[in-house]
Amino acid sequence: MAKSSNKTVTRSRAPKPRIPATEGDDTTITALTLPPEPLSPEMAAYFKKCEEKLGFVPNVLQAYAFDSAKLSAFAAMYNDLMLALSGLSKLEREMIAVAVSSHNRCYYCLVAHGAAVRALSGDPALGELIAMNYRAARLSPRERAMLDFAVKLSAEPWRVEEEDRAALRRVGFSDRDIWDIGAVAGFFNMSNRIASATDMRPNSVYHGQAR
Amino acid sequence: MAKSSNKTVTRSRAPKPRIPATEGDDTTITALTLPPEPLSPEMAAYFKKCEEKLGFVPNVLQAYAFDSAKLSAFAAMYNDLMLALSGLSKLEREMIAVAVSSHNRCYYCLVAHGAAVRALSGDPALGELIAMNYRAARLSPRERAMLDFAVKLSAEPWRVEEEDRAALRRVGFSDRDIWDIGAVAGFFNMSNRIASATDMRPNSVYHGQAR
Amino acid sequence: MAKSSNKTVTRSRAPKPRIPATEGDDTTITALTLPPEPLSPEMAAYFKKCEEKLGFVPNVLQAYAFDSAKLSAFAAMYNDLMLALSGLSKLEREMIAVAVSSHNRCYYCLVAHGAAVRALSGDPALGELIAMNYRAARLSPRERAMLDFAVKLSAEPWRVEEEDRAALRRVGFSDRDIWDIGAVAGFFNMSNRIASATDMRPNSVYHGQAR
Amino acid sequence: MAKSSNKTVTRSRAPKPRIPATEGDDTTITALTLPPEPLSPEMAAYFKKCEEKLGFVPNVLQAYAFDSAKLSAFAAMYNDLMLALSGLSKLEREMIAVAVSSHNRCYYCLVAHGAAVRALSGDPALGELIAMNYRAARLSPRERAMLDFAVKLSAEPWRVEEEDRAALRRVGFSDRDIWDIGAVAGFFNMSNRIASATDMRPNSVYHGQAR
Amino acid sequence: MAKSSNKTVTRSRAPKPRIPATEGDDTTITALTLPPEPLSPEMAAYFKKCEEKLGFVPNVLQAYAFDSAKLSAFAAMYNDLMLALSGLSKLEREMIAVAVSSHNRCYYCLVAHGAAVRALSGDPALGELIAMNYRAARLSPRERAMLDFAVKLSAEPWRVEEEDRAALRRVGFSDRDIWDIGAVAGFFNMSNRIASATDMRPNSVYHGQAR
Amino acid sequence: MAKSSNKTVTRSRAPKPRIPATEGDDTTITALTLPPEPLSPEMAAYFKKCEEKLGFVPNVLQAYAFDSAKLSAFAAMYNDLMLALSGLSKLEREMIAVAVSSHNRCYYCLVAHGAAVRALSGDPALGELIAMNYRAARLSPRERAMLDFAVKLSAEPWRVEEEDRAALRRVGFSDRDIWDIGAVAGFFNMSNRIASATDMRPNSVYHGQAR
């Protein structure tokens, strides 16, 4: 039934061998050439800890490594937001990261934090769903309200008003939680843009993690 | 460095066991209750062929199965566009499917056709890239022009003009190829909307394919 | 009162004879040169039926005639959606066609299906209204809900959710009707894009029909 | 081929007699109830002139008639812009009116000024084209540049810069012409909004004019 | 803590003397060269009155001065809308002017009418708020509804419907007030575009007024 | 000329005394109630330094003061980006801050950083211009390219590609400068969202600074 009879069409070309999509991603991390400086002792220790714990240093940290002051400030903020005590679970914070990065279509952050959602939830499809369209996921009212706020804040921050905060409170979020939702969403609106500004590439190892 | 000293924050909650994100996706395919009718012999044979070749019947076909005339028309058009002879390779057609579905943030099509890009290219990361932001992928000029046309046609069809066709011709596409690019992009602009209108869920098996 | 006294303005130029806006529309149907192939017997019969019934073959069918498999698949889907039994009247389906085509600013479809709305409703101004801004038309709640769904599905398919389907059910649409609304809206999101991709021109006869 | 075999579908409903789409448009001109005041002698003469020349008083003037100062100011500006000497022909000015009103999807202005384009050009299809998507019309470079400027000025006035004026100069427009293009485009951006704010209805006679 | 140790960074450059941002704004009012014509006696008197009352002639009037018919029509409409009796206070009308001009990012109108809001309210920060994001201002329900209507009318006039008028009525606006809100919002949608089309510059004196 | 004779209009209401727009801005800094914790010694010293140098502690720092770890991370990043050595002058960095905040319509950041542009440039109107529409400012090619990149990165980060970086290099920016432009633009995309999420209010003293 689907046979084309058009004689003018040349045969479908066999797929040519392609350069792998991740080629160079672990060695040429950004499109900028930034002369490296030696890591500060504090940051050298931090990189070592990453290698021990994750098996690699996330490319975003390597991208910042040309300047220890910038690297240190970024790492401090990241670790506080994503790892410190919060009324939001680590998975919830990663879900915000992915939903915001999906709005901004940020390749680096979708790959790295999509892997984190898969790992923390133990549910590979959940990572896909949040990366593709969080509205299609079967979320709890709490999760849905959280992501609605984060994505509206990303898309139209000028329209976020008291009613938006009230919607968060209605599903049980405290004022401190609201701060954290706003701060995590804000942080990835920053990171997404630094990644896009520099064509930052994710470590290739993320792709296969927690599938 | 990332320790929060705020005493008012309650302990991060351990992730609760979640309902798997794909639960029900293989049994409740859409949000609509449509009384089934018996498959026509032709369509029954087609379903059998799917099971033999793929190991399952794609949910989109099952969704259409309530009406054999609709199912038959959909299958005929799909098979012609995606499988028949064309100046576009099957991988190229799937890349269009994914880039358009990414623009439209269609969960069903991103899952099903993302798997196809991974399988046809043998490159899992390529599927991710096109699903997330095709502009971040290292594409050939031919591929890039093809996806630029398909995505502009999805986003702002009213602005597609002769210059857009000329850009395709400059990288070697024939008029027949331009038809096929437009037709495949058009088809997924249809499918994406039928999937969104009905909350169509992809077969769960796609998630793990060709990783 | 409206006399301009500015001496530097040259006299308003008399309108020069213009090439008629429809010139060539009935002979050069698209911007693509596609070598024709002989129509299959089935499609030749279909074209003949069009001439008998309508007095002409719609240009979209002639555009597809370079490939009988594609033409056949398109005609089968079109006829099922627009002419087969449905809980939606033919006029309602044409109203969806026009509202979607207005969102996408598709010249071909607005002309052809605008004529259909005029003919089926016997109300020329209704065709204008849906083509210009359906929100300005005095519609029944059923019609309004139907077009709101179809246009949201066209503009932001990723935001269509259960509440949107619920709004259709509230005005009396069945699940089968919802499928049909989504399918017709989806179909014209495809057709609009194929028309824009190829600069498809409507038969000039449509312009004056049912005025 | 298009026969639906689904037994659950009820018969397509015959189109019910509808209230004509233009019902009330000539008597209830806006959604606002504004107590009329007697026309000033100047405006009474103007209305009489309209009736003699056009056969009717355009509804927009009747809408303004509740306040002679407002009516007079509107009529003065309108007549200067659209009828006084200008480097732009009257048809060109009406084309701007329609292209801007299409961008703003203004029912009143599309109906009234679409009729004017049809009448001044003697080409009914030209009126349709500009109302639907001016980019699909076969325009001279001068006309195209003029409408591109007017529509960009409507959509994103904050992005109009020297390069946009330069594009007008390149096709032969003088600085005075540029003023007129901007002023006519600006005027319809005003009128479109007053019409939308008040649900202004066009005289029903426009629909059939110059078809 | 904020010391950069990157040796490759050159010293921050001392700010070079810049050309003042307002240079030329009082002498080269637009980007168009329009041969002046003598003012009509009526308009000459009007300019004289401006100088006496304001100390200067607003640049928009000087821009129009190349054609007395245009100038007269503009001044008549402006004065009626902004200064004549209305259910809206002059401050309210200026607030609409600024909120609309903020949506359209119109430099001329934000400067000139921002000064008017500061002057009429005696509250410099109110002028800033409306120019930056009126949603952040502490407005009365009446003011908020008025600006919501005016800005929606500016952004998406095609979506303004009866419910939008009803929201105005609920906070006490009469039908005549609704006309005035729509007319003032419409007027600035015109003026913003004429200013953008011509790169109109505001009198430099506005910047420091009512701070 | 502008006298309205409409008898139904009630007298323009005299402006009522309004609550000042900045009332409460210095005491109720955000819409969130966050129990304070004692400042760390390092942050207490930092606040003291702010008071000595600026005469006040910026509200954003007070907003963060509920958690010293967060405050410290924010301050470290802010100070590095805006005050440390860079190929961008401090004024250039503040111009980016304001242009980004204008895109996002962030009241807090426009007020605080608008004052900084005024102060650093010694040109009050320059601050207005960047806050209103940087495209209307007379910028050097370097400044214009810098702000074009920053605003595109804010509006559509997914479309920033090599050509955008090339445009920066063409006007003399180094790769390190490109990093800094992206990082400052990213930072304000974060801050704008934290301010919007919490309704953060600027210190009232900013309004009058450097006018």
XYZ file of N, CA and C in Angstrom, chain A residues 1-4 6 8-15 18-23 25 28 42-43 46 72 75-76 79-80 83-93 95 102-107 110-111 118 120-121 123-126 128-129 131-133 135-140 142-143 176 180 199 201 207 211, chain B residues 1-4 6 8-15 18-23 25 28 42-43 46 72 75-76 79-80 83-93 95 102-107 110-111 118 120-121 123-126 128-129 131-133 135-140 142-143 176 180 199 201 207 211:
450
model
N 0.836 -1.206 0.000
C 0.000 0.000 0.000
C 0.873 1.260 0.000
N 2.065 1.125 0.521
C 2.892 2.321 0.646
C 3.969 2.399 -0.421
N 3.805 1.613 -1.431
C 4.827 1.565 -2.472
C 4.757 2.818 -3.356
N 5.846 3.500 -3.500
C 5.875 4.660 -4.392
C 6.191 4.191 -5.797
N 6.834 6.371 -8.202
C 7.450 7.471 -8.937
C 8.851 7.088 -9.384
N 11.047 8.742 -10.825
C 12.085 9.765 -10.781
C 12.796 9.796 -9.435
N 12.292 9.042 -8.504
C 12.941 9.060 -7.198
C 14.109 8.100 -7.194
N 15.239 8.599 -6.778
C 16.401 7.725 -6.690
C 16.266 6.873 -5.443
N 16.966 5.820 -5.406
C 16.908 4.881 -4.280
C 17.285 5.597 -2.976
N 16.542 5.250 -1.932
C 16.894 5.804 -0.628
C 18.353 5.496 -0.349
N 19.051 6.515 0.040
C 20.478 6.314 0.273
C 20.698 5.562 1.576
N 21.591 4.635 1.562
C 21.937 3.946 2.805
C 22.545 4.975 3.742
N 22.212 4.893 5.018
C 22.808 5.846 5.964
C 24.330 5.747 5.922
N 28.321 8.087 10.207
C 28.339 9.459 10.705
C 29.409 9.597 11.774
N 29.875 10.809 11.928
C 30.698 11.094 13.101
C 29.785 10.979 14.316
N 30.218 10.245 15.347
C 29.337 10.108 16.519
C 28.948 11.479 17.081
N 27.704 11.575 17.520
C 27.167 12.869 17.962
C 27.922 13.439 19.147
N 28.559 12.580 19.918
C 29.250 13.075 21.118
C 30.742 13.302 20.868
N 31.174 13.085 19.627
C 32.615 13.208 19.369
C 33.138 14.582 19.789
N 33.025 15.864 22.661
C 32.338 16.493 23.789
C 33.120 16.391 25.098
N 36.657 18.928 23.973
C 36.464 20.333 23.594
C 35.137 20.771 24.195
N 41.631 24.368 46.998
C 40.250 24.016 47.347
C 39.535 23.388 46.156
N 39.738 23.979 44.977
C 39.042 23.471 43.793
C 39.675 22.174 43.283
N 38.135 19.620 45.230
C 36.739 19.434 44.800
C 36.678 18.565 43.542
N 34.829 28.625 41.912
C 34.490 28.480 43.323
C 33.107 29.064 43.606
N 30.444 26.721 42.054
C 30.298 25.461 42.782
C 29.589 25.680 44.122
N 29.928 26.779 44.778
C 29.297 27.051 46.072
C 27.796 27.231 45.899
N 26.126 23.807 44.805
C 26.034 22.804 45.864
C 25.016 23.198 46.920
N 24.982 24.474 47.226
C 23.966 24.909 48.199
C 22.560 24.639 47.660
N 22.133 20.480 46.749
C 22.519 19.398 47.656
C 22.248 19.703 49.120
N 22.155 20.967 49.494
C 21.976 21.299 50.906
C 20.559 20.964 51.353
N 20.358 21.007 52.664
C 19.017 20.787 53.215
C 18.015 21.740 52.576
N 16.856 21.201 52.307
C 15.792 22.022 51.718
C 14.475 21.299 51.932
N 13.408 22.024 51.910
C 12.098 21.380 51.939
C 11.791 20.639 50.650
N 12.584 20.910 49.636
C 12.442 20.182 48.361
C 13.406 19.003 48.354
N 12.937 17.859 47.944
C 13.849 16.719 47.829
C 14.837 16.975 46.695
N 15.920 16.205 46.697
C 16.894 16.361 45.607
C 16.251 16.046 44.268
N 15.379 15.056 44.249
C 14.694 14.735 42.993
C 13.835 15.913 42.532
N 13.129 16.523 43.470
C 12.301 17.669 43.074
C 13.156 18.786 42.484
N 14.310 19.024 43.103
C 15.173 20.083 42.560
C 15.682 19.724 41.162
N 14.057 17.833 39.090
C 12.915 17.963 38.176
C 12.752 19.413 37.728
N 14.282 22.290 29.706
C 13.452 21.922 28.558
C 12.825 23.182 27.960
N 12.318 24.058 28.813
C 11.778 25.318 28.283
C 12.843 26.045 27.466
N 14.049 26.063 27.980
C 15.132 26.798 27.309
C 15.876 25.951 26.272
N 15.457 24.698 26.114
C 16.062 23.778 25.137
C 17.582 23.747 25.260
N 18.054 23.565 26.495
C 19.500 23.575 26.765
C 20.041 22.149 26.727
N 20.857 21.865 25.727
C 21.356 20.508 25.537
C 22.175 20.060 26.746
N 19.924 19.461 29.915
C 18.964 18.364 29.746
C 19.668 17.021 29.850
N 20.853 16.923 29.284
C 21.576 15.650 29.348
C 22.036 15.372 30.774
N 16.654 10.540 36.200
C 16.556 9.085 36.030
C 17.164 8.358 37.225
N 17.869 9.509 40.387
C 17.246 9.747 41.697
C 15.857 9.119 41.782
N 15.164 9.046 40.676
C 13.818 8.474 40.696
C 13.838 6.972 40.427
N 13.610 5.846 37.613
C 12.561 5.708 36.589
C 13.010 6.424 35.314
N 13.635 5.677 34.407
C 14.179 6.331 33.212
C 13.135 7.149 32.458
N 11.914 6.631 32.373
C 10.906 7.343 31.580
C 10.537 8.688 32.215
N 10.670 8.792 33.540
C 10.358 10.079 34.162
C 11.319 11.157 33.668
N 12.739 11.253 30.782
C 12.321 11.603 29.422
C 11.120 12.555 29.446
N 10.160 12.210 30.275
C 8.924 12.993 30.313
C 9.187 14.443 30.683
N 11.936 16.062 30.445
C 12.741 16.717 29.406
C 11.902 17.049 28.173
N 10.871 16.240 27.918
C 10.094 16.437 26.689
C 8.909 17.379 26.906
N 8.110 17.097 27.903
C 6.964 17.957 28.202
C 6.411 17.539 29.554
N 4.140 18.461 31.218
C 2.674 18.433 31.342
C 2.105 17.059 31.003
N 2.869 16.254 30.296
C 2.408 14.914 29.931
C 2.696 13.893 31.030
N 3.450 14.283 32.054
C 3.790 13.333 33.121
C 2.655 13.244 34.132
N 2.533 12.076 34.753
C 1.538 11.889 35.819
C 2.162 12.364 37.125
N 2.012 13.621 37.431
C 2.664 14.205 38.600
C 1.679 14.363 39.744
N 2.206 14.393 40.955
C 1.368 14.766 42.099
C 1.017 16.241 41.975
N 1.491 18.482 44.060
C 2.643 19.242 44.542
C 3.693 19.409 43.448
N 4.013 18.316 42.808
C 5.028 18.387 41.752
C 4.556 19.254 40.587
N 9.714 29.287 52.623
C 11.092 28.881 52.354
C 11.156 27.971 51.125
N 13.156 28.432 47.519
C 14.017 27.415 46.903
C 13.567 27.083 45.481
N 28.246 27.121 23.875
C 28.076 25.793 23.247
C 28.676 24.704 24.131
N 29.284 21.372 26.050
C 28.918 19.991 25.741
C 28.915 19.141 27.003
N 24.845 10.180 28.865
C 23.804 9.658 27.975
C 23.296 8.289 28.396
N 19.706 4.328 32.544
C 18.700 3.970 31.526
C 17.969 2.698 31.979
N 31.010 23.433 52.079
C 30.683 24.781 51.575
C 29.205 24.955 51.309
N 28.551 23.849 51.089
C 27.150 23.950 50.702
C 26.193 23.652 51.848
N 26.721 23.661 53.053
C 25.898 23.307 54.202
C 24.928 24.445 54.531
N 23.677 24.141 54.636
C 22.699 25.153 55.018
C 22.575 25.146 56.522
N 20.219 26.881 58.034
C 18.887 27.384 58.387
C 18.098 26.325 59.142
N 15.199 26.245 60.209
C 13.763 26.079 59.955
C 13.492 25.112 58.807
N 14.556 24.675 58.154
C 14.342 23.756 57.054
C 14.224 22.338 57.576
N 13.180 21.684 57.203
C 13.030 20.297 57.615
C 13.909 19.443 56.725
N 14.221 18.267 57.215
C 15.108 17.354 56.496
C 14.560 17.067 55.093
N 15.467 17.020 54.157
C 15.058 16.646 52.799
C 14.330 15.312 52.860
N 13.190 15.274 52.274
C 12.395 14.050 52.328
C 12.986 13.000 51.400
N 13.064 11.808 51.905
C 13.528 10.717 51.044
C 12.523 10.583 49.906
N 13.025 10.332 48.700
C 12.084 10.148 47.601
C 11.104 9.025 47.908
N 7.443 6.069 43.770
C 6.540 6.702 42.819
C 5.880 5.638 41.956
N 4.731 5.981 41.453
C 4.154 5.160 40.403
C 5.047 5.315 39.176
N 5.443 4.205 38.539
C 6.318 4.348 37.363
C 5.681 5.266 36.318
N 6.534 6.054 35.688
C 6.037 7.067 34.748
C 5.297 6.450 33.569
N 5.609 5.206 33.263
C 4.970 4.584 32.095
C 3.769 3.725 32.485
N 3.425 3.723 33.774
C 2.317 2.857 34.192
C 1.052 3.161 33.394
N 0.651 3.019 30.297
C 0.846 3.510 28.927
C 0.588 2.431 27.871
N -3.822 1.818 28.594
C -4.745 2.942 28.416
C -4.059 3.939 27.506
N -7.605 -6.528 6.246
C -6.359 -5.874 5.820
C -5.599 -5.317 7.029
N -6.337 -4.695 7.932
C -5.679 -4.091 9.089
C -5.245 -5.155 10.106
N -2.063 -6.255 8.943
C -1.049 -5.222 9.186
C -0.573 -5.266 10.643
N -6.792 2.718 8.398
C -6.236 2.386 7.092
C -5.662 3.625 6.408
N -2.429 4.654 8.229
C -1.312 3.733 7.958
C -0.790 3.915 6.544
N -1.698 4.110 5.608
C -1.266 4.284 4.219
C -0.396 5.526 4.074
N 3.036 5.020 6.013
C 3.973 4.109 5.356
C 4.539 4.709 4.083
N 3.705 5.418 3.354
C 4.229 6.063 2.150
C 5.295 7.086 2.510
N 8.426 5.186 4.725
C 9.075 3.941 4.316
C 9.258 3.815 2.815
N 8.470 4.521 2.026
C 8.572 4.357 0.571
C 9.856 4.992 0.045
N 10.131 4.743 -1.202
C 11.284 5.363 -1.837
C 11.203 6.887 -1.734
N 12.330 7.483 -1.496
C 12.380 8.941 -1.395
C 13.828 9.359 -1.547
N 14.046 10.570 -1.951
C 15.395 11.092 -1.969
C 15.942 11.325 -0.572
N 15.061 11.293 0.414
C 15.482 11.400 1.810
C 15.673 9.994 2.371
N 16.744 9.793 3.074
C 16.932 8.496 3.722
C 15.910 8.338 4.849
N 15.719 7.105 5.287
C 14.787 6.891 6.401
C 15.240 7.621 7.651
N 16.543 7.649 7.867
C 17.040 8.384 9.027
C 16.708 9.872 8.903
N 16.892 10.404 7.721
C 16.577 11.833 7.549
C 15.091 12.106 7.837
N 14.250 11.199 7.362
C 12.821 11.403 7.627
C 12.514 11.314 9.115
N 14.648 12.076 11.461
C 15.189 13.296 12.076
C 14.180 14.440 11.954
N 9.856 17.899 18.624
C 10.499 18.677 19.676
C 9.936 20.093 19.698
N 9.790 20.673 18.530
C 9.166 22.005 18.488
C 7.788 21.969 19.150
N 7.039 20.934 18.872
C 5.673 20.827 19.407
C 5.611 20.136 20.767
N 6.763 19.752 21.280
C 6.870 19.113 22.608
C 5.872 17.956 22.735
N 5.879 17.065 21.729
C 4.938 15.942 21.716
C 5.579 14.706 22.333
N 5.076 14.304 23.477
C 5.678 13.189 24.203
C 5.641 11.908 23.371
N 8.087 12.066 20.311
C 9.494 12.144 20.687
C 10.001 10.794 21.158
N 9.170 10.066 21.902
C 9.601 8.758 22.401
C 9.712 7.765 21.249
N 17.683 6.809 17.049
C 18.774 6.061 17.699
C 19.065 4.772 16.940
N 18.251 3.854 13.727
C 18.702 3.996 12.340
C 20.112 4.576 12.253
N 20.461 5.426 13.216
C 21.789 6.046 13.174
C 22.816 5.214 13.935
N 23.334 5.695 16.896
C 23.992 6.707 17.729
C 22.976 7.259 18.729
N 22.945 6.682 19.930
C 21.915 7.107 20.899
C 21.918 8.616 21.155
N 23.109 9.208 21.218
C 23.165 10.629 21.543
C 22.541 11.486 20.441
N 22.592 11.005 19.206
C 21.981 11.788 18.129
C 20.473 11.930 18.352
N 18.986 11.975 21.218
C 18.805 12.968 22.288
C 18.935 14.393 21.751
N 19.972 14.575 20.938
C 20.251 15.924 20.448
C 19.091 16.485 19.638
N 16.024 15.560 19.727
C 14.857 15.743 20.601
C 14.991 16.976 21.482
N 16.215 17.323 21.844
C 16.412 18.428 22.780
C 16.561 19.768 22.059
N 17.480 19.835 21.120
C 17.701 21.072 20.370
C 18.580 20.736 19.183
N 19.718 22.351 16.956
C 20.749 23.346 16.633
C 22.065 23.043 17.336
N 22.009 22.246 18.402
C 23.240 21.899 19.115
C 23.938 20.698 18.508
N 23.307 20.027 17.552
C 23.925 18.842 16.950
C 24.915 19.250 15.862
N 25.944 18.400 15.660
C 26.915 18.640 14.583
C 26.344 18.016 13.321
N 25.600 18.768 12.566
C 24.917 18.236 11.396
C 25.651 18.638 10.124
N 25.447 17.867 9.076
C 25.935 18.281 7.760
C 25.094 19.466 7.296
N 23.471 19.753 4.661
C 22.225 19.214 4.127
C 21.214 18.939 5.256
N 21.697 18.285 6.286
C 20.795 17.966 7.399
C 20.310 19.241 8.090
N 11.431 17.364 -5.731
C 10.742 16.224 -5.124
C 11.162 16.056 -3.654
N 8.934 16.151 -0.156
C 8.982 15.143 0.902
C 9.311 15.769 2.264
N -3.996 12.824 24.546
C -3.016 12.356 25.542
C -2.528 10.955 25.188
N -0.238 7.837 24.649
C 0.956 7.372 25.373
C 1.752 6.412 24.497
N 11.232 3.272 25.258
C 12.185 4.027 26.085
C 13.579 3.408 26.099
N 19.516 2.158 23.075
C 20.301 3.009 23.966
C 21.766 2.593 23.937
